[in-house]
PDB file of C-alpha atoms and ligand atoms in Angstrom:
ATOM      1  CA  MET A   1     123.137 175.964  75.592  1.00  0.00           C
ATOM      2  CA  ASN A   2     119.641 175.413  77.018  1.00  0.00           C
ATOM      3  CA  TYR A   3     118.979 173.364  80.123  1.00  0.00           C
ATOM      4  CA  GLN A   4     116.199 172.427  82.557  1.00  0.00           C
ATOM      5  CA  VAL A   5     116.604 172.502  86.326  1.00  0.00           C
ATOM      6  CA  ILE A   6     115.060 170.385  89.073  1.00  0.00           C
ATOM      7  CA  ILE A   7     114.946 172.276  92.368  1.00  0.00           C
ATOM      8  CA  PRO A   8     114.216 170.020  95.355  1.00  0.00           C
ATOM      9  CA  ALA A   9     112.354 172.134  97.929  1.00  0.00           C
ATOM     10  CA  ALA A  10     110.293 169.445  99.664  1.00  0.00           C
ATOM     11  CA  GLY A  11     112.351 169.129 102.846  1.00  0.00           C
ATOM     12  CA  SER A  12     111.274 170.028 106.362  1.00  0.00           C
ATOM     13  CA  GLY A  13     114.331 172.016 107.452  1.00  0.00           C
ATOM     14  CA  LYS A  14     114.807 170.094 110.701  1.00  0.00           C
ATOM     15  CA  ARG A  15     118.335 171.374 111.375  1.00  0.00           C
ATOM     16  CA  MET A  16     117.232 174.983 110.876  1.00  0.00           C
ATOM     17  CA  GLY A  17     114.744 174.431 113.691  1.00  0.00           C
ATOM     18  CA  ALA A  18     112.098 176.926 112.523  1.00  0.00           C
ATOM     19  CA  GLY A  19     109.288 174.382 112.868  1.00  0.00           C
ATOM     20  CA  TYR A  20     108.417 174.737 109.170  1.00  0.00           C
ATOM     21  CA  ASN A  21     110.195 174.426 105.794  1.00  0.00           C
ATOM     22  CA  LYS A  22     113.298 176.664 106.079  1.00  0.00           C
ATOM     23  CA  LEU A  23     112.930 177.714 102.414  1.00  0.00           C
ATOM     24  CA  LEU A  24     109.882 179.764 103.405  1.00  0.00           C
ATOM     25  CA  MET A  25     111.919 181.767 105.948  1.00  0.00           C
ATOM     26  CA  ASN A  26     112.823 185.316 105.025  1.00  0.00           C
ATOM     27  CA  LEU A  27     116.259 186.394 103.858  1.00  0.00           C
ATOM     28  CA  ALA A  28     116.475 190.163 103.393  1.00  0.00           C
ATOM     29  CA  GLY A  29     112.681 190.354 103.511  1.00  0.00           C
ATOM     30  CA  ARG A  30     111.895 187.618 100.961  1.00  0.00           C
ATOM     31  CA  PRO A  31     111.507 183.835 101.297  1.00  0.00           C
ATOM     32  CA  ILE A  32     114.839 182.035 100.727  1.00  0.00           C
ATOM     33  CA  ILE A  33     113.406 179.965  97.872  1.00  0.00           C
ATOM     34  CA  LEU A  34     112.586 183.110  95.852  1.00  0.00           C
ATOM     35  CA  HIS A  35     116.259 184.142  95.867  1.00  0.00           C
ATOM     36  CA  THR A  36     117.112 180.730  94.373  1.00  0.00           C
ATOM     37  CA  LEU A  37     114.262 180.754  91.841  1.00  0.00           C
ATOM     38  CA  ASP A  38     115.151 184.258  90.599  1.00  0.00           C
ATOM     39  CA  VAL A  39     118.579 183.082  89.373  1.00  0.00           C
ATOM     40  CA  PHE A  40     116.997 180.496  87.055  1.00  0.00           C
ATOM     41  CA  GLU A  41     113.950 182.562  86.077  1.00  0.00           C
ATOM     42  CA  LYS A  42     116.334 185.317  84.880  1.00  0.00           C
ATOM     43  CA  ASP A  43     118.726 182.966  83.048  1.00  0.00           C
ATOM     44  CA  PRO A  44     117.695 182.954  79.358  1.00  0.00           C
ATOM     45  CA  ASN A  45     119.301 179.509  78.918  1.00  0.00           C
ATOM     46  CA  CYS A  46     117.011 177.935  81.523  1.00  0.00           C
ATOM     47  CA  SER A  47     113.961 176.570  79.706  1.00  0.00           C
ATOM     48  CA  ARG A  48     112.085 174.959  82.623  1.00  0.00           C
ATOM     49  CA  ILE A  49     112.149 175.011  86.431  1.00  0.00           C
ATOM     50  CA  ILE A  50     110.793 171.839  88.010  1.00  0.00           C
ATOM     51  CA  LEU A  51     110.122 172.807  91.599  1.00  0.00           C
ATOM     52  CA  VAL A  52     109.661 169.822  93.898  1.00  0.00           C
ATOM     53  CA  ILE A  53     107.481 170.633  96.914  1.00  0.00           C
ATOM     54  CA  HIS A  54     105.844 169.079  99.984  1.00  0.00           C
ATOM     55  CA  SER A  55     102.035 169.010 100.169  1.00  0.00           C
ATOM     56  CA  ASN A  56     102.243 171.018 103.444  1.00  0.00           C
ATOM     57  CA  ASP A  57     103.533 173.991 101.440  1.00  0.00           C
ATOM     58  CA  GLU A  58     101.223 173.588  98.440  1.00  0.00           C
ATOM     59  CA  SER A  59      99.270 176.840  98.776  1.00  0.00           C
ATOM     60  CA  PHE A  60     102.463 178.912  99.244  1.00  0.00           C
ATOM     61  CA  PHE A  61     104.097 177.374  96.166  1.00  0.00           C
ATOM     62  CA  THR A  62     100.962 177.486  93.999  1.00  0.00           C
ATOM     63  CA  GLU A  63     100.890 181.245  94.529  1.00  0.00           C
ATOM     64  CA  ILE A  64     104.643 181.522  93.817  1.00  0.00           C
ATOM     65  CA  GLY A  65     104.319 179.307  90.734  1.00  0.00           C
ATOM     66  CA  SER A  66     101.781 181.654  89.196  1.00  0.00           C
ATOM     67  CA  ARG A  67     104.240 184.581  89.473  1.00  0.00           C
ATOM     68  CA  TYR A  68     107.075 182.794  87.631  1.00  0.00           C
ATOM     69  CA  THR A  69     106.829 181.801  83.963  1.00  0.00           C
ATOM     70  CA  LYS A  70     109.037 178.700  83.973  1.00  0.00           C
ATOM     71  CA  ILE A  71     107.860 176.815  87.061  1.00  0.00           C
ATOM     72  CA  HIS A  72     106.301 173.336  86.989  1.00  0.00           C
ATOM     73  CA  LEU A  73     105.285 172.043  90.437  1.00  0.00           C
ATOM     74  CA  VAL A  74     105.766 168.399  91.425  1.00  0.00           C
ATOM     75  CA  PHE A  75     105.305 166.700  94.810  1.00  0.00           C
ATOM     76  CA  GLY A  76     108.405 165.307  96.485  1.00  0.00           C
ATOM     77  CA  GLY A  77     109.156 162.204  98.540  1.00  0.00           C
ATOM     78  CA  SER A  78     110.423 161.285 101.998  1.00  0.00           C
ATOM     79  CA  GLU A  79     114.110 161.541 100.947  1.00  0.00           C
ATOM     80  CA  ARG A  80     115.784 164.146  98.769  1.00  0.00           C
ATOM     81  CA  GLN A  81     116.653 161.442  96.222  1.00  0.00           C
ATOM     82  CA  TYR A  82     112.975 160.492  95.838  1.00  0.00           C
ATOM     83  CA  SER A  83     112.071 164.150  95.439  1.00  0.00           C
ATOM     84  CA  VAL A  84     114.555 164.513  92.579  1.00  0.00           C
ATOM     85  CA  TYR A  85     113.278 161.274  91.012  1.00  0.00           C
ATOM     86  CA  ASN A  86     109.727 162.681  91.045  1.00  0.00           C
ATOM     87  CA  GLY A  87     111.114 165.851  89.477  1.00  0.00           C
ATOM     88  CA  LEU A  88     112.483 163.824  86.564  1.00  0.00           C
ATOM     89  CA  THR A  89     108.946 162.778  85.610  1.00  0.00           C
ATOM     90  CA  ALA A  90     108.063 166.424  84.843  1.00  0.00           C
ATOM     91  CA  ALA A  91     111.129 167.058  82.668  1.00  0.00           C
ATOM     92  CA  LYS A  92     111.440 167.006  78.902  1.00  0.00           C
ATOM     93  CA  GLU A  93     113.381 163.808  78.214  1.00  0.00           C
ATOM     94  CA  GLU A  94     116.294 165.405  76.371  1.00  0.00           C
ATOM     95  CA  GLY A  95     119.285 167.716  76.666  1.00  0.00           C
ATOM     96  CA  ILE A  96     120.990 168.853  79.837  1.00  0.00           C
ATOM     97  CA  ILE A  97     119.296 168.701  83.223  1.00  0.00           C
ATOM     98  CA  LEU A  98     120.547 170.354  86.398  1.00  0.00           C
ATOM     99  CA  VAL A  99     119.673 169.515  89.982  1.00  0.00           C
ATOM    100  CA  HIS A 100     120.059 172.424  92.387  1.00  0.00           C
ATOM    101  CA  ASP A 101     119.125 172.606  96.083  1.00  0.00           C
ATOM    102  CA  GLY A 102     116.459 175.182  96.859  1.00  0.00           C
ATOM    103  CA  ALA A 103     118.563 175.982  99.926  1.00  0.00           C
ATOM    104  CA  ARG A 104     121.511 177.373  97.871  1.00  0.00           C
ATOM    105  CA  PRO A 105     120.403 180.878  96.844  1.00  0.00           C
ATOM    106  CA  PHE A 106     123.877 182.206  95.967  1.00  0.00           C
ATOM    107  CA  ILE A 107     124.642 180.209  92.848  1.00  0.00           C
ATOM    108  CA  ARG A 108     126.156 182.429  90.145  1.00  0.00           C
ATOM    109  CA  PRO A 109     124.962 182.343  86.489  1.00  0.00           C
ATOM    110  CA  GLU A 110     128.631 182.012  85.361  1.00  0.00           C
ATOM    111  CA  THR A 111     128.989 178.790  87.360  1.00  0.00           C
ATOM    112  CA  ILE A 112     125.760 177.443  85.872  1.00  0.00           C
ATOM    113  CA  ALA A 113     127.057 178.167  82.351  1.00  0.00           C
ATOM    114  CA  ARG A 114     130.368 176.380  83.063  1.00  0.00           C
ATOM    115  CA  LEU A 115     128.515 173.355  84.484  1.00  0.00           C
ATOM    116  CA  VAL A 116     126.183 173.138  81.497  1.00  0.00           C
ATOM    117  CA  ALA A 117     129.142 173.272  79.084  1.00  0.00           C
ATOM    118  CA  ALA A 118     131.056 170.617  81.048  1.00  0.00           C
ATOM    119  CA  ALA A 119     128.010 168.309  81.201  1.00  0.00           C
ATOM    120  CA  GLU A 120     127.395 168.810  77.501  1.00  0.00           C
ATOM    121  CA  GLU A 121     130.937 167.617  76.796  1.00  0.00           C
ATOM    122  CA  ASN A 122     131.343 164.943  79.468  1.00  0.00           C
ATOM    123  CA  GLY A 123     127.809 163.844  80.409  1.00  0.00           C
ATOM    124  CA  ALA A 124     128.136 164.757  84.095  1.00  0.00           C
ATOM    125  CA  ALA A 125     129.588 167.745  85.975  1.00  0.00           C
ATOM    126  CA  ILE A 126     129.308 168.968  89.569  1.00  0.00           C
ATOM    127  CA  ALA A 127     130.086 172.200  91.404  1.00  0.00           C
ATOM    128  CA  ALA A 128     132.652 171.868  94.197  1.00  0.00           C
ATOM    129  CA  VAL A 129     135.370 173.731  96.127  1.00  0.00           C
ATOM    130  CA  PRO A 130     138.696 172.466  97.514  1.00  0.00           C
ATOM    131  CA  VAL A 131     138.536 171.544 101.221  1.00  0.00           C
ATOM    132  CA  LYS A 132     140.102 174.337 103.333  1.00  0.00           C
ATOM    133  CA  ASP A 133     140.254 172.754 106.779  1.00  0.00           C
ATOM    134  CA  THR A 134     142.548 170.040 108.028  1.00  0.00           C
ATOM    135  CA  ILE A 135     140.529 166.836 108.058  1.00  0.00           C
ATOM    136  CA  LYS A 136     141.148 164.013 110.501  1.00  0.00           C
ATOM    137  CA  LYS A 137     139.626 160.563 110.728  1.00  0.00           C
ATOM    138  CA  VAL A 138     138.319 160.092 114.276  1.00  0.00           C
ATOM    139  CA  LYS A 139     137.041 157.043 116.170  1.00  0.00           C
ATOM    140  CA  ASN A 140     135.589 157.299 119.697  1.00  0.00           C
ATOM    141  CA  PHE A 141     136.896 160.881 119.973  1.00  0.00           C
ATOM    142  CA  GLU A 142     140.456 159.773 119.206  1.00  0.00           C
ATOM    143  CA  VAL A 143     142.383 160.696 116.064  1.00  0.00           C
ATOM    144  CA  VAL A 144     142.972 157.728 113.764  1.00  0.00           C
ATOM    145  CA  GLU A 145     144.836 159.694 111.088  1.00  0.00           C
ATOM    146  CA  THR A 146     145.177 163.030 109.312  1.00  0.00           C
ATOM    147  CA  VAL A 147     143.688 162.697 105.842  1.00  0.00           C
ATOM    148  CA  ASP A 148     145.644 164.099 102.886  1.00  0.00           C
ATOM    149  CA  ARG A 149     143.572 167.138 101.953  1.00  0.00           C
ATOM    150  CA  SER A 150     145.109 167.779  98.533  1.00  0.00           C
ATOM    151  CA  SER A 151     142.601 165.560  96.723  1.00  0.00           C
ATOM    152  CA  LEU A 152     139.522 166.406  98.815  1.00  0.00           C
ATOM    153  CA  TRP A 153     136.727 168.610  97.470  1.00  0.00           C
ATOM    154  CA  GLN A 154     133.544 169.775  99.127  1.00  0.00           C
ATOM    155  CA  VAL A 155     130.669 169.090  96.780  1.00  0.00           C
ATOM    156  CA  GLN A 156     127.786 171.495  96.148  1.00  0.00           C
ATOM    157  CA  THR A 157     124.946 171.831  93.672  1.00  0.00           C
ATOM    158  CA  PRO A 158     124.191 172.437  90.816  1.00  0.00           C
ATOM    159  CA  GLN A 159     125.007 169.016  89.433  1.00  0.00           C
ATOM    160  CA  ALA A 160     124.495 168.786  85.667  1.00  0.00           C
ATOM    161  CA  PHE A 161     123.866 165.753  83.441  1.00  0.00           C
ATOM    162  CA  HIS A 162     122.706 164.509  80.084  1.00  0.00           C
ATOM    163  CA  PHE A 163     119.058 163.705  80.823  1.00  0.00           C
ATOM    164  CA  SER A 164     119.322 159.978  79.973  1.00  0.00           C
ATOM    165  CA  LEU A 165     122.418 159.507  82.147  1.00  0.00           C
ATOM    166  CA  LEU A 166     120.689 160.960  85.216  1.00  0.00           C
ATOM    167  CA  LYS A 167     117.442 159.076  84.575  1.00  0.00           C
ATOM    168  CA  ASN A 168     119.257 155.738  84.152  1.00  0.00           C
ATOM    169  CA  ALA A 169     121.314 156.342  87.291  1.00  0.00           C
ATOM    170  CA  HIS A 170     118.170 157.115  89.310  1.00  0.00           C
ATOM    171  CA  GLU A 171     116.299 154.078  87.972  1.00  0.00           C
ATOM    172  CA  ARG A 172     119.224 151.840  88.784  1.00  0.00           C
ATOM    173  CA  ALA A 173     119.495 153.232  92.337  1.00  0.00           C
ATOM    174  CA  GLN A 174     115.748 152.744  92.784  1.00  0.00           C
ATOM    175  CA  LYS A 175     116.023 149.117  91.641  1.00  0.00           C
ATOM    176  CA  GLU A 176     119.030 148.417  93.863  1.00  0.00           C
ATOM    177  CA  LYS A 177     117.520 150.351  96.790  1.00  0.00           C
ATOM    178  CA  TYR A 178     120.616 152.506  96.944  1.00  0.00           C
ATOM    179  CA  LEU A 179     120.286 155.895  98.631  1.00  0.00           C
ATOM    180  CA  GLY A 180     123.015 158.380  97.690  1.00  0.00           C
ATOM    181  CA  THR A 181     123.695 161.771  99.215  1.00  0.00           C
ATOM    182  CA  ASP A 182     123.817 163.504  95.832  1.00  0.00           C
ATOM    183  CA  GLU A 183     122.984 162.813  92.160  1.00  0.00           C
ATOM    184  CA  ALA A 184     126.628 162.307  91.191  1.00  0.00           C
ATOM    185  CA  SER A 185     126.990 159.379  93.627  1.00  0.00           C
ATOM    186  CA  LEU A 186     124.225 157.589  91.677  1.00  0.00           C
ATOM    187  CA  VAL A 187     125.970 158.318  88.382  1.00  0.00           C
ATOM    188  CA  GLU A 188     129.327 157.175  89.825  1.00  0.00           C
ATOM    189  CA  LYS A 189     127.686 153.770  90.492  1.00  0.00           C
ATOM    190  CA  THR A 190     127.173 153.426  86.724  1.00  0.00           C
ATOM    191  CA  ARG A 191     130.953 154.021  86.321  1.00  0.00           C
ATOM    192  CA  HIS A 192     130.376 157.087  84.153  1.00  0.00           C
ATOM    193  CA  SER A 193     132.965 159.789  84.803  1.00  0.00           C
ATOM    194  CA  VAL A 194     131.891 162.951  86.654  1.00  0.00           C
ATOM    195  CA  LYS A 195     133.764 166.231  86.008  1.00  0.00           C
ATOM    196  CA  VAL A 196     134.335 168.787  88.749  1.00  0.00           C
ATOM    197  CA  VAL A 197     133.796 172.492  88.079  1.00  0.00           C
ATOM    198  CA  GLU A 198     135.401 174.788  90.649  1.00  0.00           C
ATOM    199  CA  ALA A 199     132.656 176.957  92.168  1.00  0.00           C
ATOM    200  CA  ASP A 200     132.582 179.608  94.925  1.00  0.00           C
ATOM    201  CA  TYR A 201     132.933 179.202  98.683  1.00  0.00           C
ATOM    202  CA  ASP A 202     129.917 181.464  99.079  1.00  0.00           C
ATOM    203  CA  ASN A 203     127.591 179.011  97.277  1.00  0.00           C
ATOM    204  CA  ILE A 204     126.542 177.825 100.733  1.00  0.00           C
ATOM    205  CA  LYS A 205     123.569 175.648 101.637  1.00  0.00           C
ATOM    206  CA  LEU A 206     121.434 177.262 104.323  1.00  0.00           C
ATOM    207  CA  THR A 207     121.253 174.420 106.811  1.00  0.00           C
ATOM    208  CA  THR A 208     121.567 175.619 110.444  1.00  0.00           C
ATOM    209  CA  PRO A 209     120.499 178.958 112.034  1.00  0.00           C
ATOM    210  CA  GLU A 210     123.968 180.578 111.894  1.00  0.00           C
ATOM    211  CA  ASP A 211     123.946 180.139 108.091  1.00  0.00           C
ATOM    212  CA  LEU A 212     121.346 182.928 108.009  1.00  0.00           C
ATOM    213  CA  TYR A 213     123.961 185.382 109.344  1.00  0.00           C
ATOM    214  CA  PHE A 214     126.430 184.296 106.666  1.00  0.00           C
ATOM    215  CA  ALA A 215     123.665 184.624 104.085  1.00  0.00           C
ATOM    216  CA  GLU A 216     122.901 188.247 105.057  1.00  0.00           C
ATOM    217  CA  ALA A 217     126.607 189.065 104.721  1.00  0.00           C
ATOM    218  CA  ILE A 218     126.902 187.372 101.315  1.00  0.00           C
ATOM    219  CA  LEU A 219     123.824 189.249 100.060  1.00  0.00           C
ATOM    220  CA  LYS A 220     125.296 192.557 101.214  1.00  0.00           C
ATOM    221  CA  LYS A 221     128.572 191.823  99.415  1.00  0.00           C
ATOM    222  CA  ARG A 222     126.691 190.879  96.214  1.00  0.00           C
ATOM    223  CA  GLN A 223     124.670 194.094  96.322  1.00  0.00           C
ATOM    224  CA  GLN A 224     127.930 196.089  96.563  1.00  0.00           C
ATOM    225  CA  GLU A 225     129.290 194.220  93.524  1.00  0.00           C
ATOM    226  CA  ASN A 226     126.270 195.084  91.379  1.00  0.00           C
TER     227      ASN A 226
HETATM  228  N1  CTP B   1     114.622 168.140  99.998  1.00  0.00           N
HETATM  229  C1  CTP B   1     113.561 167.618  99.242  1.00  0.00           C
HETATM  230  N2  CTP B   1     112.925 166.469  99.657  1.00  0.00           N
HETATM  231  C2  CTP B   1     113.294 165.855 100.797  1.00  0.00           C
HETATM  232  C3  CTP B   1     114.372 166.359 101.570  1.00  0.00           C
HETATM  233  C4  CTP B   1     115.013 167.518 101.136  1.00  0.00           C
HETATM  234  O1  CTP B   1     113.214 168.179  98.206  1.00  0.00           O
HETATM  235  N3  CTP B   1     112.643 164.758 101.182  1.00  0.00           N
HETATM  236  C5  CTP B   1     115.289 169.381  99.551  1.00  0.00           C
HETATM  237  C6  CTP B   1     115.298 170.494 100.594  1.00  0.00           C
HETATM  238  O2  CTP B   1     114.086 171.226 100.545  1.00  0.00           O
HETATM  239  C7  CTP B   1     116.529 171.312 100.229  1.00  0.00           C
HETATM  240  C8  CTP B   1     117.441 170.288  99.552  1.00  0.00           C
HETATM  241  O3  CTP B   1     116.655 169.122  99.293  1.00  0.00           O
HETATM  242  O4  CTP B   1     116.269 172.349  99.312  1.00  0.00           O
HETATM  243  C9  CTP B   1     118.651 169.970 100.414  1.00  0.00           C
HETATM  244  O5  CTP B   1     118.238 169.342 101.621  1.00  0.00           O
HETATM  245  P1  CTP B   1     118.529 169.869 103.090  1.00  0.00           P
HETATM  246  O6  CTP B   1     119.403 171.062 103.062  1.00  0.00           O
HETATM  247  O7  CTP B   1     118.919 168.689 103.909  1.00  0.00           O
HETATM  248  O8  CTP B   1     117.078 170.416 103.543  1.00  0.00           O
HETATM  249  P2  CTP B   1     116.042 169.736 104.539  1.00  0.00           P
HETATM  250  O9  CTP B   1     116.000 168.259 104.290  1.00  0.00           O
HETATM  251  O10 CTP B   1     114.790 170.506 104.427  1.00  0.00           O
HETATM  252  O11 CTP B   1     116.729 170.044 105.969  1.00  0.00           O
HETATM  253  P3  CTP B   1     117.026 169.006 107.160  1.00  0.00           P
HETATM  254  O12 CTP B   1     117.864 167.891 106.573  1.00  0.00           O
HETATM  255  O13 CTP B   1     117.756 169.820 108.188  1.00  0.00           O
HETATM  256  O14 CTP B   1     115.672 168.518 107.645  1.00  0.00           O
HETATM  257 MG1   MG B   2     117.775 167.021 104.597  1.00  0.00          MG
END
């Protein structure tokens, strides 16, 4: 089943603290974003990569874009949600559309295929893993309660949708000035059900400097597998 993917890459990487977009930092000698792009460029079911960028990084991404066959470049906005919304304008208005963070280079093609199939059947599907840690609700550094972990999942990307469902959810959020932390939260507002596809704990988002150490280790493990 074919799909298109929007890859938001227009952030500034504040928490990584490099002083520039973290996606341009090297991981095993290549910019992080290239590791992410390669997964979709190589996937025969991916028909289009809509890469959402910041104007600061335009020359870097224009050069990258010319080396990949599926990339369409779009400028992002001040919030991730606005970046994804801009990405929607460059998509073909049909079929299944994925949204995947540029900062998650370890997504596996098998997970993508399961998400696409689940979205095809249900309209909306997200990658997630069960929460491993004990979670407590805390107020002023004092425990309020221990939360029952059995129904808690940590949500990742990709998130996959029928194009019209995602577009409607975004337009509604825009109208109501609602800012969600992921695409699914916008779709949930429309009361459409969202399926969860169990993904891998190593589908991490590179967010803070120590994530780069984890990333090197994950890459090494993947190379041994292949
Ligand atoms: N992103 C985007 N447009 C924004 C903000 C974020 O396209 N206005 C992208 C980032 O480039 C990243 C993804 O959304 O690939 C997830 O965001 P995050 O990990 O928070 O990255 P940054 O926003 O760059 O990092 P930070 O929040 O630490 O500044
Ligand atoms: Mg951010």
